[in-house]
PDB file of C-alpha atoms in Angstrom:
ATOM      1  CA  MET N   1      38.042  38.246 -37.222  1.00 50.00           C
ATOM      2  CA  PHE N   2      36.610  39.732 -34.034  1.00 43.00           C
ATOM      3  CA  HIS N   3      32.854  40.352 -33.947  1.00 53.00           C
ATOM      4  CA  PRO N   4      31.693  42.578 -31.065  1.00 46.00           C
ATOM      5  CA  GLU N   5      28.122  41.354 -31.395  1.00 46.00           C
ATOM      6  CA  ASN N   6      29.221  37.768 -30.631  1.00 52.00           C
ATOM      7  CA  LYS N   7      31.001  38.888 -27.469  1.00 44.00           C
ATOM      8  CA  THR N   8      27.957  40.885 -26.403  1.00 46.00           C
ATOM      9  CA  LEU N   9      25.735  37.857 -26.947  1.00 50.00           C
ATOM     10  CA  GLU N  10      28.017  35.637 -24.839  1.00 51.00           C
ATOM     11  CA  LEU N  11      28.088  38.222 -22.060  1.00 40.00           C
ATOM     12  CA  SER N  12      24.302  38.537 -22.132  1.00 43.00           C
ATOM     13  CA  LYS N  13      23.906  34.777 -21.791  1.00 47.00           C
ATOM     14  CA  LEU N  14      26.377  34.685 -18.909  1.00 42.00           C
ATOM     15  CA  LEU N  15      24.618  37.492 -17.061  1.00 37.00           C
ATOM     16  CA  ALA N  16      21.253  35.867 -17.624  1.00 44.00           C
ATOM     17  CA  ARG N  17      22.498  32.587 -16.200  1.00 49.00           C
ATOM     18  CA  GLU N  18      24.083  34.227 -13.169  1.00 42.00           C
ATOM     19  CA  THR N  19      20.939  36.265 -12.556  1.00 41.00           C
ATOM     20  CA  SER N  20      18.705  33.216 -12.807  1.00 47.00           C
ATOM     21  CA  GLY N  21      20.969  31.402 -10.356  1.00 46.00           C
ATOM     22  CA  SER N  22      20.790  34.181  -7.772  1.00 47.00           C
ATOM     23  CA  VAL N  23      17.039  34.417  -8.216  1.00 47.00           C
ATOM     24  CA  LEU N  24      16.811  30.655  -7.750  1.00 47.00           C
ATOM     25  CA  LEU N  25      18.735  30.785  -4.475  1.00 49.00           C
ATOM     26  CA  THR N  26      16.578  33.658  -3.232  1.00 50.00           C
ATOM     27  CA  GLU N  27      13.373  31.857  -4.158  1.00 52.00           C
ATOM     28  CA  SER N  28      14.595  28.622  -2.554  1.00 52.00           C
ATOM     29  CA  LYS N  29      15.057  30.407   0.763  1.00 54.00           C
ATOM     30  CA  LYS N  30      11.785  32.284   0.446  1.00 55.00           C
ATOM     31  CA  ARG N  31       9.776  29.139  -0.318  1.00 61.00           C
ATOM     32  CA  ASP N  32      11.672  27.086   2.290  1.00 66.00           C
ATOM     33  CA  LEU N  33      12.921  24.469  -0.161  1.00 74.00           C
ATOM     34  CA  ARG N  34      15.827  23.467   2.031  1.00 81.00           C
ATOM     35  CA  PHE N  35      16.648  19.786   2.321  1.00 84.00           C
ATOM     36  CA  SER N  36      15.881  19.905   6.051  1.00 86.00           C
ATOM     37  CA  ARG N  37      12.352  21.043   5.252  1.00 88.00           C
ATOM     38  CA  PHE N  38      11.967  18.290   2.680  1.00 90.00           C
ATOM     39  CA  ALA N  39      13.273  15.711   5.168  1.00 92.00           C
ATOM     40  CA  LEU N  40      10.730  16.909   7.723  1.00 92.00           C
ATOM     41  CA  GLN N  41       7.898  16.623   5.200  1.00 92.00           C
ATOM     42  CA  TRP N  42       9.030  13.135   4.193  1.00 95.00           C
ATOM     43  CA  SER N  43       9.260  12.114   7.849  1.00 95.00           C
ATOM     44  CA  VAL N  44       5.764  13.398   8.641  1.00 96.00           C
ATOM     45  CA  GLY N  45       4.340  11.371   5.768  1.00 95.00           C
ATOM     46  CA  ALA N  46       6.326   8.344   6.911  1.00 96.00           C
ATOM     47  CA  ALA N  47       5.048   8.780  10.478  1.00 96.00           C
ATOM     48  CA  VAL N  48       1.432   8.879   9.279  1.00 96.00           C
ATOM     49  CA  THR N  49       1.980   5.767   7.163  1.00 96.00           C
ATOM     50  CA  THR N  50       3.676   3.985  10.063  1.00 96.00           C
ATOM     51  CA  LEU N  51       0.820   4.853  12.421  1.00 96.00           C
ATOM     52  CA  LEU N  52      -1.750   3.511   9.957  1.00 93.00           C
ATOM     53  CA  ALA N  53       0.270   0.330   9.476  1.00 93.00           C
ATOM     54  CA  TRP N  54       0.595  -0.136  13.229  1.00 93.00           C
ATOM     55  CA  LYS N  55      -3.156   0.296  13.730  1.00 92.00           C
ATOM     56  CA  LEU N  56      -4.387  -1.724  10.742  1.00 91.00           C
ATOM     57  CA  LEU N  57      -1.803  -4.408   9.979  1.00 91.00           C
ATOM     58  CA  PRO N  58      -1.128  -7.440  12.170  1.00 91.00           C
ATOM     59  CA  VAL N  59       2.399  -8.171  13.317  1.00 92.00           C
ATOM     60  CA  ARG N  60       3.679 -11.400  11.777  1.00 92.00           C
ATOM     61  CA  THR N  61       3.505 -14.296  14.217  1.00 92.00           C
ATOM     62  CA  ASP N  62       7.077 -15.372  13.516  1.00 92.00           C
ATOM     63  CA  MET N  63       8.555 -11.962  14.354  1.00 93.00           C
ATOM     64  CA  PRO N  64      10.675 -13.248  17.297  1.00 93.00           C
ATOM     65  CA  GLU N  65      12.335 -15.770  14.974  1.00 94.00           C
ATOM     66  CA  GLN N  66      12.775 -13.188  12.204  1.00 93.00           C
ATOM     67  CA  LEU N  67      14.542 -10.805  14.560  1.00 93.00           C
ATOM     68  CA  ARG N  68      17.206 -13.467  15.018  1.00 93.00           C
ATOM     69  CA  THR N  69      17.900 -13.926  11.291  1.00 93.00           C
ATOM     70  CA  ALA N  70      20.295 -11.819   9.233  1.00 93.00           C
ATOM     71  CA  GLY N  71      18.145 -12.172   6.113  1.00 90.00           C
ATOM     72  CA  PHE N  72      15.292 -10.228   7.685  1.00 93.00           C
ATOM     73  CA  TYR N  73      17.555  -7.294   8.541  1.00 95.00           C
ATOM     74  CA  LEU N  74      19.088  -7.397   5.070  1.00 95.00           C
ATOM     75  CA  LEU N  75      15.779  -7.189   3.198  1.00 93.00           C
ATOM     76  CA  THR N  76      14.142  -4.630   5.472  1.00 96.00           C
ATOM     77  CA  GLY N  77      17.323  -2.562   5.411  1.00 96.00           C
ATOM     78  CA  LEU N  78      17.396  -2.649   1.611  1.00 96.00           C
ATOM     79  CA  TRP N  79      13.765  -1.504   1.404  1.00 96.00           C
ATOM     80  CA  LEU N  80      14.443   1.390   3.773  1.00 97.00           C
ATOM     81  CA  LEU N  81      17.693   2.375   2.049  1.00 96.00           C
ATOM     82  CA  SER N  82      15.951   2.277  -1.316  1.00 95.00           C
ATOM     83  CA  SER N  83      13.211   4.549  -0.011  1.00 96.00           C
ATOM     84  CA  LEU N  84      15.669   7.116   1.342  1.00 95.00           C
ATOM     85  CA  LEU N  85      17.824   7.186  -1.792  1.00 94.00           C
ATOM     86  CA  MET N  86      14.792   7.563  -4.048  1.00 94.00           C
ATOM     87  CA  GLY N  87      13.490  10.349  -1.837  1.00 93.00           C
ATOM     88  CA  HIS N  88      16.793  12.145  -2.377  1.00 90.00           C
ATOM     89  CA  GLN N  89      16.278  11.799  -6.121  1.00 90.00           C
ATOM     90  CA  PHE N  90      12.811  13.329  -5.774  1.00 91.00           C
ATOM     91  CA  PHE N  91      14.278  16.279  -3.879  1.00 89.00           C
ATOM     92  CA  GLY N  92      16.555  17.066  -6.813  1.00 83.00           C
ATOM     93  CA  PHE N  93      13.602  17.605  -9.148  1.00 83.00           C
ATOM     94  CA  ALA N  94      12.171  20.483  -7.090  1.00 77.00           C
ATOM     95  CA  PHE N  95      14.386  22.993  -8.883  1.00 72.00           C
ATOM     96  CA  PRO N  96      14.643  24.088 -12.518  1.00 67.00           C
ATOM     97  CA  GLU N  97      17.858  23.113 -14.276  1.00 57.00           C
ATOM     98  CA  THR N  98      19.344  26.605 -14.474  1.00 47.00           C
ATOM     99  CA  GLY N  99      22.042  28.746 -12.980  1.00 44.00           C
ATOM    100  CA  ALA N 100      23.782  27.954  -9.725  1.00 43.00           C
ATOM    101  CA  ASN N 101      21.626  24.890  -9.107  1.00 51.00           C
ATOM    102  CA  GLU N 102      22.802  23.050 -12.225  1.00 55.00           C
ATOM    103  CA  THR N 103      25.884  21.553 -10.563  1.00 54.00           C
ATOM    104  CA  SER N 104      23.975  20.160  -7.575  1.00 56.00           C
ATOM    105  CA  ARG N 105      21.229  18.927  -9.908  1.00 58.00           C
ATOM    106  CA  ARG N 106      23.755  16.976 -11.960  1.00 63.00           C
ATOM    107  CA  SER N 107      25.288  15.443  -8.833  1.00 63.00           C
ATOM    108  CA  ILE N 108      21.875  14.098  -7.835  1.00 63.00           C
ATOM    109  CA  VAL N 109      21.261  12.667 -11.295  1.00 62.00           C
ATOM    110  CA  ARG N 110      24.603  10.842 -11.134  1.00 68.00           C
ATOM    111  CA  THR N 111      23.364   8.932  -8.090  1.00 75.00           C
ATOM    112  CA  ARG N 112      20.307   7.592  -9.943  1.00 76.00           C
ATOM    113  CA  GLN N 113      21.829   4.148 -10.470  1.00 76.00           C
ATOM    114  CA  LEU N 114      22.797   4.071  -6.790  1.00 85.00           C
ATOM    115  CA  ALA N 115      19.199   4.852  -5.809  1.00 87.00           C
ATOM    116  CA  LEU N 116      17.922   1.902  -7.838  1.00 89.00           C
ATOM    117  CA  LEU N 117      20.610  -0.506  -6.638  1.00 92.00           C
ATOM    118  CA  PRO N 118      18.935  -1.655  -3.366  1.00 94.00           C
ATOM    119  CA  LEU N 119      15.693  -2.326  -5.246  1.00 93.00           C
ATOM    120  CA  ALA N 120      17.597  -4.291  -7.881  1.00 92.00           C
ATOM    121  CA  VAL N 121      19.303  -6.362  -5.172  1.00 94.00           C
ATOM    122  CA  ILE N 122      15.929  -7.255  -3.613  1.00 93.00           C
ATOM    123  CA  GLY N 123      14.601  -8.277  -7.017  1.00 90.00           C
ATOM    124  CA  LEU N 124      17.708 -10.341  -7.737  1.00 92.00           C
ATOM    125  CA  ILE N 125      17.508 -12.117  -4.374  1.00 89.00           C
ATOM    126  CA  SER N 126      13.827 -12.923  -4.948  1.00 85.00           C
ATOM    127  CA  PHE N 127      14.385 -14.147  -8.504  1.00 84.00           C
ATOM    128  CA  SER N 128      17.377 -16.292  -7.551  1.00 81.00           C
ATOM    129  CA  THR N 129      15.344 -18.232  -4.967  1.00 76.00           C
ATOM    130  CA  ILE N 130      12.543 -19.268  -7.354  1.00 74.00           C
ATOM    131  CA  HIS N 131      12.177 -23.053  -7.713  1.00 71.00           C
ATOM    132  CA  PHE N 132      11.432 -23.618 -11.382  1.00 70.00           C
ATOM    133  CA  ASP N 133      10.471 -27.286 -11.027  1.00 72.00           C
ATOM    134  CA  ASP N 134       6.941 -26.376  -9.840  1.00 69.00           C
ATOM    135  CA  LEU N 135       6.749 -22.879 -11.302  1.00 65.00           C
ATOM    136  CA  THR N 136       3.191 -23.259 -12.633  1.00 68.00           C
ATOM    137  CA  PHE N 137       1.839 -24.132  -9.208  1.00 63.00           C
ATOM    138  CA  GLN N 138       3.770 -21.266  -7.607  1.00 66.00           C
ATOM    139  CA  ILE N 139       2.356 -18.762 -10.090  1.00 67.00           C
ATOM    140  CA  TYR N 140      -1.169 -20.065  -9.485  1.00 62.00           C
ATOM    141  CA  ARG N 141      -0.717 -19.895  -5.714  1.00 64.00           C
ATOM    142  CA  ASP N 142       1.006 -16.528  -5.411  1.00 64.00           C
ATOM    143  CA  SER N 143      -0.961 -14.672  -8.091  1.00 65.00           C
ATOM    144  CA  HIS N 144      -4.289 -15.426  -6.395  1.00 65.00           C
ATOM    145  CA  ALA N 145      -6.120 -12.288  -5.281  1.00 58.00           C
ATOM    146  CA  PHE N 146      -6.278 -13.727  -1.763  1.00 61.00           C
ATOM    147  CA  ASN N 147      -2.550 -12.991  -1.498  1.00 67.00           C
ATOM    148  CA  GLY N 148      -2.864  -9.497  -2.935  1.00 68.00           C
ATOM    149  CA  GLY N 149      -3.334  -7.583   0.305  1.00 82.00           C
ATOM    150  CA  CYS N 150       0.267  -6.404   0.260  1.00 88.00           C
ATOM    151  CA  GLY N 151      -0.200  -4.840  -3.146  1.00 87.00           C
ATOM    152  CA  MET N 152      -3.274  -2.928  -2.008  1.00 90.00           C
ATOM    153  CA  VAL N 153      -1.455  -1.625   1.079  1.00 92.00           C
ATOM    154  CA  ILE N 154       1.534  -0.502  -0.993  1.00 93.00           C
ATOM    155  CA  PHE N 155      -0.747   1.311  -3.412  1.00 92.00           C
ATOM    156  CA  VAL N 156      -2.887   3.065  -0.791  1.00 93.00           C
ATOM    157  CA  ALA N 157      -0.273   3.848   1.866  1.00 94.00           C
ATOM    158  CA  GLY N 158       2.289   4.835  -0.759  1.00 94.00           C
ATOM    159  CA  SER N 159      -0.212   7.285  -2.244  1.00 94.00           C
ATOM    160  CA  ILE N 160      -0.900   8.840   1.158  1.00 94.00           C
ATOM    161  CA  GLN N 161       2.767   9.483   1.861  1.00 95.00           C
ATOM    162  CA  ALA N 162       3.340  10.700  -1.705  1.00 94.00           C
ATOM    163  CA  ALA N 163       0.676  13.362  -1.119  1.00 93.00           C
ATOM    164  CA  PHE N 164       2.920  14.877   1.565  1.00 94.00           C
ATOM    165  CA  LEU N 165       5.804  15.020  -0.907  1.00 93.00           C
ATOM    166  CA  TYR N 166       3.578  16.581  -3.551  1.00 91.00           C
ATOM    167  CA  SER N 167       2.546  19.354  -1.167  1.00 89.00           C
ATOM    168  CA  TRP N 168       6.216  20.179  -0.603  1.00 89.00           C
ATOM    169  CA  MET N 169       7.069  19.972  -4.303  1.00 88.00           C
ATOM    170  CA  LYS N 170       4.319  22.488  -5.130  1.00 84.00           C
ATOM    171  CA  LYS N 171       6.548  25.149  -3.555  1.00 81.00           C
ATOM    172  CA  GLY N 172       9.283  24.374  -6.062  1.00 77.00           C
ATOM    173  CA  ALA N 173       9.556  24.825  -9.796  1.00 72.00           C
ATOM    174  CA  THR N 174      10.148  21.394 -11.260  1.00 79.00           C
ATOM    175  CA  THR N 175      10.457  21.215 -15.030  1.00 76.00           C
ATOM    176  CA  ARG N 176      10.220  17.404 -15.118  1.00 84.00           C
ATOM    177  CA  GLN N 177       6.938  16.692 -13.395  1.00 89.00           C
ATOM    178  CA  ALA N 178       6.472  13.079 -14.493  1.00 91.00           C
ATOM    179  CA  GLU N 179       9.927  11.993 -13.329  1.00 90.00           C
ATOM    180  CA  ALA N 180       9.470  13.779 -10.013  1.00 90.00           C
ATOM    181  CA  GLY N 181       6.155  12.030  -9.465  1.00 92.00           C
ATOM    182  CA  MET N 182       7.624   8.632 -10.258  1.00 94.00           C
ATOM    183  CA  TRP N 183      10.504   9.095  -7.818  1.00 94.00           C
ATOM    184  CA  ALA N 184       8.051  10.208  -5.124  1.00 94.00           C
ATOM    185  CA  ALA N 185       5.994   7.040  -5.547  1.00 96.00           C
ATOM    186  CA  LEU N 186       9.059   4.799  -5.665  1.00 96.00           C
ATOM    187  CA  SER N 187      10.283   6.317  -2.410  1.00 96.00           C
ATOM    188  CA  THR N 188       6.970   6.056  -0.580  1.00 96.00           C
ATOM    189  CA  GLY N 189       6.116   2.640  -2.033  1.00 96.00           C
ATOM    190  CA  ALA N 190       9.483   1.271  -0.943  1.00 96.00           C
ATOM    191  CA  PHE N 191       8.919   2.647   2.550  1.00 97.00           C
ATOM    192  CA  THR N 192       5.530   0.924   2.678  1.00 96.00           C
ATOM    193  CA  SER N 193       7.203  -2.323   1.604  1.00 95.00           C
ATOM    194  CA  PHE N 194       9.614  -1.830   4.496  1.00 96.00           C
ATOM    195  CA  LEU N 195       6.654  -1.601   6.882  1.00 96.00           C
ATOM    196  CA  ILE N 196       4.931  -4.602   5.317  1.00 94.00           C
ATOM    197  CA  SER N 197       7.998  -6.698   6.094  1.00 93.00           C
ATOM    198  CA  PHE N 198       6.846  -6.638   9.731  1.00 95.00           C
ATOM    199  CA  ALA N 199       3.362  -7.913   8.818  1.00 92.00           C
ATOM    200  CA  CYS N 200       3.640 -10.161   5.759  1.00 89.00           C
ATOM    201  CA  GLN N 201       4.819 -13.715   6.417  1.00 86.00           C
ATOM    202  CA  ASN N 202       4.655 -14.773   2.777  1.00 83.00           C
ATOM    203  CA  GLU N 203       8.289 -14.808   1.725  1.00 82.00           C
ATOM    204  CA  HIS N 204       7.790 -16.771  -1.481  1.00 82.00           C
ATOM    205  CA  PRO N 205       9.822 -15.024  -4.201  1.00 82.00           C
ATOM    206  CA  LEU N 206       6.921 -14.862  -6.657  1.00 82.00           C
ATOM    207  CA  HIS N 207       4.770 -13.219  -4.006  1.00 84.00           C
ATOM    208  CA  ILE N 208       7.432 -10.537  -3.549  1.00 86.00           C
ATOM    209  CA  LEU N 209       7.726  -9.990  -7.303  1.00 86.00           C
ATOM    210  CA  ILE N 210       3.966 -10.004  -7.992  1.00 85.00           C
ATOM    211  CA  TRP N 211       2.504  -8.278  -4.938  1.00 87.00           C
ATOM    212  CA  HIS N 212       5.378  -6.007  -3.899  1.00 89.00           C
ATOM    213  CA  PHE N 213       7.225  -5.055  -7.081  1.00 92.00           C
ATOM    214  CA  LEU N 214       4.325  -4.832  -9.552  1.00 89.00           C
ATOM    215  CA  PRO N 215       2.191  -2.541  -7.325  1.00 91.00           C
ATOM    216  CA  LEU N 216       5.288  -0.418  -6.734  1.00 94.00           C
ATOM    217  CA  GLY N 217       5.804  -0.058 -10.475  1.00 94.00           C
ATOM    218  CA  GLY N 218       2.113   0.639 -11.065  1.00 94.00           C
ATOM    219  CA  LEU N 219       2.085   3.291  -8.352  1.00 95.00           C
ATOM    220  CA  ALA N 220       5.138   4.945  -9.907  1.00 95.00           C
ATOM    221  CA  LEU N 221       3.520   5.086 -13.361  1.00 96.00           C
ATOM    222  CA  LEU N 222       0.248   6.458 -11.982  1.00 95.00           C
ATOM    223  CA  SER N 223       2.102   9.015  -9.870  1.00 94.00           C
ATOM    224  CA  GLY N 224       4.024  10.158 -12.931  1.00 93.00           C
ATOM    225  CA  LEU N 225       0.776  10.773 -14.814  1.00 93.00           C
ATOM    226  CA  VAL N 226      -0.795  12.620 -11.879  1.00 92.00           C
ATOM    227  CA  ALA N 227       2.314  14.749 -11.400  1.00 90.00           C
ATOM    228  CA  ARG N 228       2.113  16.044 -14.977  1.00 88.00           C
ATOM    229  CA  LYS N 229      -1.229  17.621 -14.109  1.00 86.00           C
ATOM    230  CA  PHE N 230      -0.618  18.548 -10.483  1.00 84.00           C
ATOM    231  CA  LEU N 231       3.007  19.699 -10.214  1.00 80.00           C
ATOM    232  CA  ARG N 232       2.751  22.863 -12.281  1.00 70.00           C
ATOM    233  CA  TRP N 233       4.167  26.305 -11.544  1.00 59.00           C
TER     234      TRP N 233
END
């Protein structure tokens, strides 16, 4: 049996969704939420971080030898690729999940596993090269605070670059603040790890896992908590 009120309700929902989509597109242009603008903001933050690293961090003494090894290019390339892919994930959270943006939002979410893949490869490479015969000594050596400078740099420099992304995100209307904040920190922390590759000569796998990965995870969790308070609209 046909019920006119059901058809009216469906039409109302459709019109509301189409209207919200057109409003979203208009607001995106008005607030300059284009990807090119986001890329510029990310690049400015990256440039500031790079300048600070160049001024404050020493260049590793074995850099000439490293530039002749494929492993160095592989790891630094994975850090940089991870940073860029995670930044793309962050960009997707600038918009509410409504209307015309829903399709593009879903396409970004589908690439989430791809964004985490380079980071997973770095972790797998580091874990696979651990020598378990003297594991206790390695943990004692690499967990010492004397070796923790990399972690501090990742935390501080990653936070500075994330602030640039936050200022851009404030123009948007994210409905998932914590996730957006975590992706911002993962992107900026990974970029800082890319820069540290040119300064840190400690390539022991436990050092990478303890002083590169753990600070990156801690920064992501803290950024998620901060984003819940800061990224409101």
